[in-house]
PDB file of C-alpha atoms in Angstrom:
ATOM      1  CA  UNK A   1      -9.668  17.446  21.257  1.00  0.00           C
ATOM      2  CA  UNK A   2      -6.144  16.576  20.119  1.00  0.00           C
ATOM      3  CA  UNK A   3      -4.306  16.733  16.799  1.00  0.00           C
ATOM      4  CA  UNK A   4      -3.337  13.182  15.858  1.00  0.00           C
ATOM      5  CA  UNK A   5      -1.965  13.670  12.327  1.00  0.00           C
ATOM      6  CA  UNK A   6      -1.195  16.506   9.903  1.00  0.00           C
ATOM      7  CA  UNK A   7      -0.892  16.074   6.131  1.00  0.00           C
ATOM      8  CA  UNK A   8      -0.174  18.166   3.083  1.00  0.00           C
ATOM      9  CA  UNK A   9      -0.829  17.124  -0.515  1.00  0.00           C
ATOM     10  CA  UNK A  10       1.650  18.987  -2.747  1.00  0.00           C
ATOM     11  CA  UNK A  11       0.194  17.591  -5.985  1.00  0.00           C
ATOM     12  CA  UNK A  12      -3.577  17.412  -6.337  1.00  0.00           C
ATOM     13  CA  UNK A  13      -4.665  13.758  -6.312  1.00  0.00           C
ATOM     14  CA  UNK A  14      -1.261  12.377  -5.325  1.00  0.00           C
ATOM     15  CA  UNK A  15       0.495  11.282  -2.133  1.00  0.00           C
ATOM     16  CA  UNK A  16      -0.243  12.614   1.341  1.00  0.00           C
ATOM     17  CA  UNK A  17       2.889  13.795   3.132  1.00  0.00           C
ATOM     18  CA  UNK A  18       2.809  13.548   6.932  1.00  0.00           C
ATOM     19  CA  UNK A  19       4.070  16.477   9.004  1.00  0.00           C
ATOM     20  CA  UNK A  20       4.930  16.657  12.690  1.00  0.00           C
ATOM     21  CA  UNK A  21       4.375  20.414  12.775  1.00  0.00           C
ATOM     22  CA  UNK A  22       3.722  23.318  10.415  1.00  0.00           C
ATOM     23  CA  UNK A  23       3.200  27.051  10.558  1.00  0.00           C
ATOM     24  CA  UNK A  24      -0.155  28.432   9.444  1.00  0.00           C
ATOM     25  CA  UNK A  25      -0.526  31.852   7.809  1.00  0.00           C
ATOM     26  CA  UNK A  26      -3.697  33.982   7.810  1.00  0.00           C
ATOM     27  CA  UNK A  27      -5.779  33.496   4.682  1.00  0.00           C
ATOM     28  CA  UNK A  28      -3.641  30.627   3.395  1.00  0.00           C
ATOM     29  CA  UNK A  29      -3.642  26.858   3.145  1.00  0.00           C
ATOM     30  CA  UNK A  30      -0.960  24.668   4.689  1.00  0.00           C
ATOM     31  CA  UNK A  31       2.348  25.497   2.982  1.00  0.00           C
ATOM     32  CA  UNK A  32       2.693  23.563  -0.308  1.00  0.00           C
ATOM     33  CA  UNK A  33      -0.790  22.054   0.013  1.00  0.00           C
ATOM     34  CA  UNK A  34      -2.363  21.475  -3.440  1.00  0.00           C
ATOM     35  CA  UNK A  35       0.358  23.674  -4.927  1.00  0.00           C
ATOM     36  CA  UNK A  36       0.544  21.659  -8.160  1.00  0.00           C
ATOM     37  CA  UNK A  37      -1.890  19.819 -10.402  1.00  0.00           C
ATOM     38  CA  UNK A  38      -2.017  17.920 -13.670  1.00  0.00           C
ATOM     39  CA  UNK A  39      -4.352  19.968 -15.864  1.00  0.00           C
ATOM     40  CA  UNK A  40      -6.123  17.872 -18.455  1.00  0.00           C
ATOM     41  CA  UNK A  41      -5.627  18.939 -22.064  1.00  0.00           C
ATOM     42  CA  UNK A  42      -9.115  20.445 -22.206  1.00  0.00           C
ATOM     43  CA  UNK A  43      -8.808  22.188 -18.825  1.00  0.00           C
ATOM     44  CA  UNK A  44     -10.032  25.773 -18.531  1.00  0.00           C
ATOM     45  CA  UNK A  45      -7.268  26.612 -16.041  1.00  0.00           C
ATOM     46  CA  UNK A  46      -4.929  29.419 -17.118  1.00  0.00           C
ATOM     47  CA  UNK A  47      -1.743  29.714 -14.986  1.00  0.00           C
ATOM     48  CA  UNK A  48      -1.279  33.311 -16.172  1.00  0.00           C
ATOM     49  CA  UNK A  49      -4.717  34.291 -14.846  1.00  0.00           C
ATOM     50  CA  UNK A  50      -5.387  31.687 -12.154  1.00  0.00           C
ATOM     51  CA  UNK A  51      -8.956  31.221 -11.047  1.00  0.00           C
ATOM     52  CA  UNK A  52     -10.689  28.353  -9.312  1.00  0.00           C
ATOM     53  CA  UNK A  53     -12.184  25.729 -11.638  1.00  0.00           C
ATOM     54  CA  UNK A  54     -13.830  22.376 -10.761  1.00  0.00           C
ATOM     55  CA  UNK A  55     -11.707  19.327 -10.021  1.00  0.00           C
ATOM     56  CA  UNK A  56     -12.615  17.552 -13.265  1.00  0.00           C
ATOM     57  CA  UNK A  57     -10.264  19.972 -15.016  1.00  0.00           C
ATOM     58  CA  UNK A  58      -7.401  18.105 -13.355  1.00  0.00           C
ATOM     59  CA  UNK A  59      -6.173  14.629 -12.632  1.00  0.00           C
ATOM     60  CA  UNK A  60      -8.106  13.711  -9.480  1.00  0.00           C
ATOM     61  CA  UNK A  61      -9.089  10.589  -7.589  1.00  0.00           C
ATOM     62  CA  UNK A  62     -12.790  11.233  -8.144  1.00  0.00           C
ATOM     63  CA  UNK A  63     -12.298  10.510 -11.850  1.00  0.00           C
ATOM     64  CA  UNK A  64      -8.866   8.858 -11.946  1.00  0.00           C
ATOM     65  CA  UNK A  65      -8.569   6.161  -9.290  1.00  0.00           C
ATOM     66  CA  UNK A  66      -5.315   4.878 -10.791  1.00  0.00           C
ATOM     67  CA  UNK A  67      -3.520   7.982  -9.480  1.00  0.00           C
ATOM     68  CA  UNK A  68      -3.592   6.320  -6.059  1.00  0.00           C
ATOM     69  CA  UNK A  69      -0.843   3.989  -7.314  1.00  0.00           C
ATOM     70  CA  UNK A  70       1.503   6.902  -8.057  1.00  0.00           C
ATOM     71  CA  UNK A  71       3.802   7.599  -5.125  1.00  0.00           C
ATOM     72  CA  UNK A  72       5.096  11.162  -5.047  1.00  0.00           C
ATOM     73  CA  UNK A  73       7.459  13.080  -2.775  1.00  0.00           C
ATOM     74  CA  UNK A  74       8.096  16.820  -2.997  1.00  0.00           C
ATOM     75  CA  UNK A  75      11.150  18.674  -1.669  1.00  0.00           C
ATOM     76  CA  UNK A  76      10.101  22.301  -1.161  1.00  0.00           C
ATOM     77  CA  UNK A  77      13.721  23.355  -0.628  1.00  0.00           C
ATOM     78  CA  UNK A  78      14.992  22.136  -4.002  1.00  0.00           C
ATOM     79  CA  UNK A  79      11.726  22.076  -5.920  1.00  0.00           C
ATOM     80  CA  UNK A  80      12.292  18.465  -6.941  1.00  0.00           C
ATOM     81  CA  UNK A  81       9.394  16.054  -7.297  1.00  0.00           C
ATOM     82  CA  UNK A  82       9.939  12.303  -7.224  1.00  0.00           C
ATOM     83  CA  UNK A  83       7.366  10.039  -8.889  1.00  0.00           C
ATOM     84  CA  UNK A  84       7.294   6.290  -8.529  1.00  0.00           C
ATOM     85  CA  UNK A  85       4.822   4.681 -10.916  1.00  0.00           C
ATOM     86  CA  UNK A  86       4.331   0.902 -11.045  1.00  0.00           C
ATOM     87  CA  UNK A  87       6.088  -0.603 -14.051  1.00  0.00           C
ATOM     88  CA  UNK A  88       8.172   2.508 -14.745  1.00  0.00           C
ATOM     89  CA  UNK A  89      11.526   3.837 -13.652  1.00  0.00           C
ATOM     90  CA  UNK A  90      11.379   6.560 -10.980  1.00  0.00           C
ATOM     91  CA  UNK A  91      11.120  10.111 -12.280  1.00  0.00           C
ATOM     92  CA  UNK A  92      13.039  12.861 -10.495  1.00  0.00           C
ATOM     93  CA  UNK A  93      12.378  16.265 -12.007  1.00  0.00           C
ATOM     94  CA  UNK A  94      12.367  19.930 -11.087  1.00  0.00           C
ATOM     95  CA  UNK A  95       9.057  21.716 -10.716  1.00  0.00           C
ATOM     96  CA  UNK A  96      10.916  24.978 -11.418  1.00  0.00           C
ATOM     97  CA  UNK A  97      11.960  24.378 -15.024  1.00  0.00           C
ATOM     98  CA  UNK A  98      10.021  23.886 -18.256  1.00  0.00           C
ATOM     99  CA  UNK A  99      11.914  20.651 -18.894  1.00  0.00           C
ATOM    100  CA  UNK A 100      11.175  19.300 -15.426  1.00  0.00           C
ATOM    101  CA  UNK A 101       7.476  20.153 -15.582  1.00  0.00           C
ATOM    102  CA  UNK A 102       7.231  18.560 -19.028  1.00  0.00           C
ATOM    103  CA  UNK A 103       8.859  15.359 -17.722  1.00  0.00           C
ATOM    104  CA  UNK A 104       6.427  15.249 -14.802  1.00  0.00           C
ATOM    105  CA  UNK A 105       3.477  15.805 -17.144  1.00  0.00           C
ATOM    106  CA  UNK A 106       4.614  12.962 -19.430  1.00  0.00           C
ATOM    107  CA  UNK A 107       4.969  10.550 -16.516  1.00  0.00           C
ATOM    108  CA  UNK A 108       1.561  11.391 -15.043  1.00  0.00           C
ATOM    109  CA  UNK A 109      -0.093  11.312 -18.448  1.00  0.00           C
ATOM    110  CA  UNK A 110       1.271   7.805 -18.965  1.00  0.00           C
ATOM    111  CA  UNK A 111      -0.082   6.838 -15.542  1.00  0.00           C
ATOM    112  CA  UNK A 112      -3.545   8.073 -16.525  1.00  0.00           C
ATOM    113  CA  UNK A 113      -3.527   6.050 -19.743  1.00  0.00           C
ATOM    114  CA  UNK A 114      -6.798   6.365 -21.644  1.00  0.00           C
ATOM    115  CA  UNK A 115      -8.141   8.673 -18.927  1.00  0.00           C
ATOM    116  CA  UNK A 116      -5.787  11.431 -20.100  1.00  0.00           C
ATOM    117  CA  UNK A 117      -7.573  14.056 -22.198  1.00  0.00           C
ATOM    118  CA  UNK A 118      -5.589  15.809 -24.904  1.00  0.00           C
ATOM    119  CA  UNK A 119      -2.103  16.834 -23.776  1.00  0.00           C
ATOM    120  CA  UNK A 120      -2.124  17.350 -19.985  1.00  0.00           C
ATOM    121  CA  UNK A 121       0.106  20.019 -18.397  1.00  0.00           C
ATOM    122  CA  UNK A 122       1.763  20.058 -14.985  1.00  0.00           C
ATOM    123  CA  UNK A 123       0.768  23.438 -13.597  1.00  0.00           C
ATOM    124  CA  UNK A 124       1.132  25.828 -10.686  1.00  0.00           C
ATOM    125  CA  UNK A 125       0.432  29.518 -10.165  1.00  0.00           C
ATOM    126  CA  UNK A 126       1.959  31.600  -7.368  1.00  0.00           C
ATOM    127  CA  UNK A 127      -0.461  31.918  -4.485  1.00  0.00           C
ATOM    128  CA  UNK A 128      -3.032  29.598  -6.067  1.00  0.00           C
ATOM    129  CA  UNK A 129      -4.320  26.420  -4.398  1.00  0.00           C
ATOM    130  CA  UNK A 130      -5.840  23.578  -6.408  1.00  0.00           C
ATOM    131  CA  UNK A 131      -8.295  22.843  -3.641  1.00  0.00           C
ATOM    132  CA  UNK A 132     -11.798  21.494  -4.150  1.00  0.00           C
ATOM    133  CA  UNK A 133     -13.124  24.846  -2.894  1.00  0.00           C
ATOM    134  CA  UNK A 134     -12.301  28.394  -3.983  1.00  0.00           C
ATOM    135  CA  UNK A 135     -11.587  29.739  -0.489  1.00  0.00           C
ATOM    136  CA  UNK A 136      -8.147  29.011   0.957  1.00  0.00           C
ATOM    137  CA  UNK A 137      -8.835  26.745   3.888  1.00  0.00           C
ATOM    138  CA  UNK A 138      -7.536  24.017   6.193  1.00  0.00           C
ATOM    139  CA  UNK A 139      -9.541  20.790   6.221  1.00  0.00           C
ATOM    140  CA  UNK A 140     -10.180  19.056   9.549  1.00  0.00           C
ATOM    141  CA  UNK A 141     -11.768  15.677  10.335  1.00  0.00           C
ATOM    142  CA  UNK A 142     -12.900  14.488  13.748  1.00  0.00           C
ATOM    143  CA  UNK A 143     -11.871  10.857  14.066  1.00  0.00           C
ATOM    144  CA  UNK A 144     -14.968  10.179  16.203  1.00  0.00           C
ATOM    145  CA  UNK A 145     -17.099  10.986  13.153  1.00  0.00           C
ATOM    146  CA  UNK A 146     -14.985   8.727  10.962  1.00  0.00           C
ATOM    147  CA  UNK A 147     -15.346   5.905  13.489  1.00  0.00           C
ATOM    148  CA  UNK A 148     -19.135   6.372  13.446  1.00  0.00           C
ATOM    149  CA  UNK A 149     -19.062   5.911   9.689  1.00  0.00           C
ATOM    150  CA  UNK A 150     -16.863   2.822  10.025  1.00  0.00           C
ATOM    151  CA  UNK A 151     -19.368   1.276  12.425  1.00  0.00           C
ATOM    152  CA  UNK A 152     -22.274   1.530   9.996  1.00  0.00           C
ATOM    153  CA  UNK A 153     -20.046   0.503   7.080  1.00  0.00           C
ATOM    154  CA  UNK A 154     -18.863  -2.607   8.899  1.00  0.00           C
ATOM    155  CA  UNK A 155     -15.297  -2.065   7.734  1.00  0.00           C
ATOM    156  CA  UNK A 156     -12.264   0.058   8.585  1.00  0.00           C
ATOM    157  CA  UNK A 157     -11.760   3.136   6.417  1.00  0.00           C
ATOM    158  CA  UNK A 158      -8.260   4.517   5.918  1.00  0.00           C
ATOM    159  CA  UNK A 159      -8.424   8.182   6.994  1.00  0.00           C
ATOM    160  CA  UNK A 160      -6.369   9.080   3.919  1.00  0.00           C
ATOM    161  CA  UNK A 161      -9.383   8.274   1.736  1.00  0.00           C
ATOM    162  CA  UNK A 162     -10.675  11.658   2.889  1.00  0.00           C
ATOM    163  CA  UNK A 163      -7.479  13.652   2.234  1.00  0.00           C
ATOM    164  CA  UNK A 164      -7.842  16.081   5.143  1.00  0.00           C
ATOM    165  CA  UNK A 165      -5.048  18.269   6.458  1.00  0.00           C
ATOM    166  CA  UNK A 166      -5.692  17.701  10.165  1.00  0.00           C
ATOM    167  CA  UNK A 167      -7.224  14.716  11.971  1.00  0.00           C
ATOM    168  CA  UNK A 168      -8.270  15.206  15.591  1.00  0.00           C
ATOM    169  CA  UNK A 169      -9.310  12.769  18.304  1.00  0.00           C
ATOM    170  CA  UNK A 170     -11.775  13.276  21.134  1.00  0.00           C
ATOM    171  CA  UNK A 171     -15.255  14.751  21.146  1.00  0.00           C
ATOM    172  CA  UNK A 172     -18.529  13.278  19.976  1.00  0.00           C
ATOM    173  CA  UNK A 173     -19.302  12.163  16.409  1.00  0.00           C
ATOM    174  CA  UNK A 174     -20.358  15.057  14.183  1.00  0.00           C
ATOM    175  CA  UNK A 175     -19.646  17.640  16.918  1.00  0.00           C
ATOM    176  CA  UNK A 176     -17.599  19.632  14.403  1.00  0.00           C
ATOM    177  CA  UNK A 177     -20.743  20.444  12.416  1.00  0.00           C
ATOM    178  CA  UNK A 178     -21.826  22.635  15.340  1.00  0.00           C
ATOM    179  CA  UNK A 179     -18.757  24.814  14.830  1.00  0.00           C
ATOM    180  CA  UNK A 180     -19.824  26.364  11.515  1.00  0.00           C
ATOM    181  CA  UNK A 181     -19.341  30.125  11.782  1.00  0.00           C
ATOM    182  CA  UNK A 182     -17.452  29.774  15.056  1.00  0.00           C
ATOM    183  CA  UNK A 183     -13.789  30.195  15.941  1.00  0.00           C
ATOM    184  CA  UNK A 184     -11.394  27.501  17.083  1.00  0.00           C
ATOM    185  CA  UNK A 185      -7.887  27.450  18.468  1.00  0.00           C
ATOM    186  CA  UNK A 186      -5.723  24.872  16.708  1.00  0.00           C
ATOM    187  CA  UNK A 187      -2.344  24.742  18.357  1.00  0.00           C
ATOM    188  CA  UNK A 188      -1.144  28.368  18.283  1.00  0.00           C
ATOM    189  CA  UNK A 189      -3.397  29.381  15.371  1.00  0.00           C
ATOM    190  CA  UNK A 190      -6.923  30.782  15.372  1.00  0.00           C
ATOM    191  CA  UNK A 191      -9.345  29.731  12.658  1.00  0.00           C
ATOM    192  CA  UNK A 192     -12.987  30.228  11.716  1.00  0.00           C
ATOM    193  CA  UNK A 193     -14.967  27.190  10.591  1.00  0.00           C
ATOM    194  CA  UNK A 194     -16.715  28.053   7.321  1.00  0.00           C
ATOM    195  CA  UNK A 195     -18.456  24.939   5.986  1.00  0.00           C
ATOM    196  CA  UNK A 196     -18.901  21.180   6.055  1.00  0.00           C
ATOM    197  CA  UNK A 197     -17.057  19.005   3.546  1.00  0.00           C
ATOM    198  CA  UNK A 198     -19.348  17.214   1.112  1.00  0.00           C
ATOM    199  CA  UNK A 199     -17.848  13.870   0.166  1.00  0.00           C
ATOM    200  CA  UNK A 200     -17.460  12.735  -3.444  1.00  0.00           C
ATOM    201  CA  UNK A 201     -16.533   9.431  -5.174  1.00  0.00           C
ATOM    202  CA  UNK A 202     -12.834  10.094  -4.502  1.00  0.00           C
ATOM    203  CA  UNK A 203     -13.432   8.565  -1.060  1.00  0.00           C
ATOM    204  CA  UNK A 204     -14.450   5.286  -2.693  1.00  0.00           C
ATOM    205  CA  UNK A 205     -10.827   4.759  -3.775  1.00  0.00           C
ATOM    206  CA  UNK A 206      -8.569   2.640  -1.578  1.00  0.00           C
ATOM    207  CA  UNK A 207      -5.364   4.715  -1.234  1.00  0.00           C
ATOM    208  CA  UNK A 208      -3.219   1.582  -1.191  1.00  0.00           C
ATOM    209  CA  UNK A 209      -4.753  -0.472  -4.009  1.00  0.00           C
ATOM    210  CA  UNK A 210      -6.537   2.161  -6.162  1.00  0.00           C
ATOM    211  CA  UNK A 211      -9.641  -0.050  -6.125  1.00  0.00           C
ATOM    212  CA  UNK A 212     -13.103   1.423  -5.570  1.00  0.00           C
ATOM    213  CA  UNK A 213     -13.921  -0.851  -2.662  1.00  0.00           C
ATOM    214  CA  UNK A 214     -16.115   1.349  -0.430  1.00  0.00           C
ATOM    215  CA  UNK A 215     -19.022   3.780  -0.756  1.00  0.00           C
ATOM    216  CA  UNK A 216     -18.672   6.471   1.918  1.00  0.00           C
ATOM    217  CA  UNK A 217     -20.974   9.042   0.244  1.00  0.00           C
ATOM    218  CA  UNK A 218     -23.809   6.516  -0.050  1.00  0.00           C
ATOM    219  CA  UNK A 219     -23.287   5.218   3.480  1.00  0.00           C
ATOM    220  CA  UNK A 220     -23.308   8.748   4.886  1.00  0.00           C
ATOM    221  CA  UNK A 221     -26.575   9.572   3.135  1.00  0.00           C
ATOM    222  CA  UNK A 222     -28.267   6.294   4.074  1.00  0.00           C
ATOM    223  CA  UNK A 223     -27.267   6.264   7.747  1.00  0.00           C
ATOM    224  CA  UNK A 224     -26.823   9.914   8.677  1.00  0.00           C
ATOM    225  CA  UNK A 225     -28.944  11.852   6.196  1.00  0.00           C
ATOM    226  CA  UNK A 226     -26.069  13.809   4.656  1.00  0.00           C
ATOM    227  CA  UNK A 227     -22.909  13.194   2.609  1.00  0.00           C
ATOM    228  CA  UNK A 228     -20.587  15.254   4.800  1.00  0.00           C
ATOM    229  CA  UNK A 229     -17.450  14.339   6.754  1.00  0.00           C
ATOM    230  CA  UNK A 230     -15.116  17.008   8.100  1.00  0.00           C
ATOM    231  CA  UNK A 231     -15.035  20.793   8.010  1.00  0.00           C
ATOM    232  CA  UNK A 232     -13.184  23.597   6.253  1.00  0.00           C
ATOM    233  CA  UNK A 233     -11.705  26.432   8.343  1.00  0.00           C
ATOM    234  CA  UNK A 234      -9.960  29.631   7.310  1.00  0.00           C
ATOM    235  CA  UNK A 235      -6.902  30.838   9.227  1.00  0.00           C
ATOM    236  CA  UNK A 236      -7.528  34.147  11.004  1.00  0.00           C
ATOM    237  CA  UNK A 237      -4.339  34.320  13.088  1.00  0.00           C
ATOM    238  CA  UNK A 238      -1.300  32.306  12.149  1.00  0.00           C
ATOM    239  CA  UNK A 239       0.848  30.132  14.356  1.00  0.00           C
ATOM    240  CA  UNK A 240       2.444  26.751  14.750  1.00  0.00           C
ATOM    241  CA  UNK A 241       0.374  23.584  14.924  1.00  0.00           C
ATOM    242  CA  UNK A 242       1.860  20.224  15.841  1.00  0.00           C
ATOM    243  CA  UNK A 243       0.842  16.648  16.498  1.00  0.00           C
ATOM    244  CA  UNK A 244      -0.375  16.510  20.096  1.00  0.00           C
ATOM    245  CA  UNK A 245      -1.656  20.090  20.164  1.00  0.00           C
ATOM    246  CA  UNK A 246      -5.183  20.837  21.293  1.00  0.00           C
ATOM    247  CA  UNK A 247      -8.203  21.975  19.323  1.00  0.00           C
ATOM    248  CA  UNK A 248     -10.574  24.151  21.313  1.00  0.00           C
ATOM    249  CA  UNK A 249     -13.767  25.964  20.377  1.00  0.00           C
ATOM    250  CA  UNK A 250     -13.189  29.504  21.660  1.00  0.00           C
ATOM    251  CA  UNK A 251     -16.529  31.244  21.309  1.00  0.00           C
ATOM    252  CA  UNK A 252     -19.778  30.175  22.978  1.00  0.00           C
ATOM    253  CA  UNK A 253     -22.453  28.613  20.865  1.00  0.00           C
ATOM    254  CA  UNK A 254     -24.964  31.235  19.742  1.00  0.00           C
TER     255      UNK A 254
END
């Protein structure tokens, strides 16, 4: 199998950023992946004592489809985040200052409109990932499985609906489900596959139009007997991964 695309998502619920290559570190996500989030005003998240809390505590596509219309770009070197929101002037602000984070929070709160709860905060916590799961993982989707879903859906599905880090070609549909508990080589890194990814209503949202114009979770259940697409894997040994690199299952099936 071959890596076709690699993405990070610096702000939970916002723009995917394509990468040609990236270094993986043991026990960590992709660098900058889900580093930031917009915490709703009633969120239980405490940046001073960060702990995993469910996605509804934050702005997220599952509940806030309109976030798909916000285009963001993060510069990890300078810490600047650029937001382009339809009908508003671009916002360029630092994620490293109180003033910059407040400006980002105001812009995203305005984008949420009536879906904002209380006074949302733009948050991060060193070493914390605002992933949908508590374990720090890399998400991988086999494009053969996505194509199988497209066939029963009768329509193309933008892979970015599923917000994975790595998309790979080759192999049979759903073959990745057989890797749970097994090790894989991804480029120069070694990972262990830990679980399947259960799909939620976020995948209903068209990443270009913000319309809920598809029903992947329902289609998966009706046609395949589950609501899963993709896998989570934890990094055991770090290394570089790049577009064009191979994915190989290293240990024999037990």
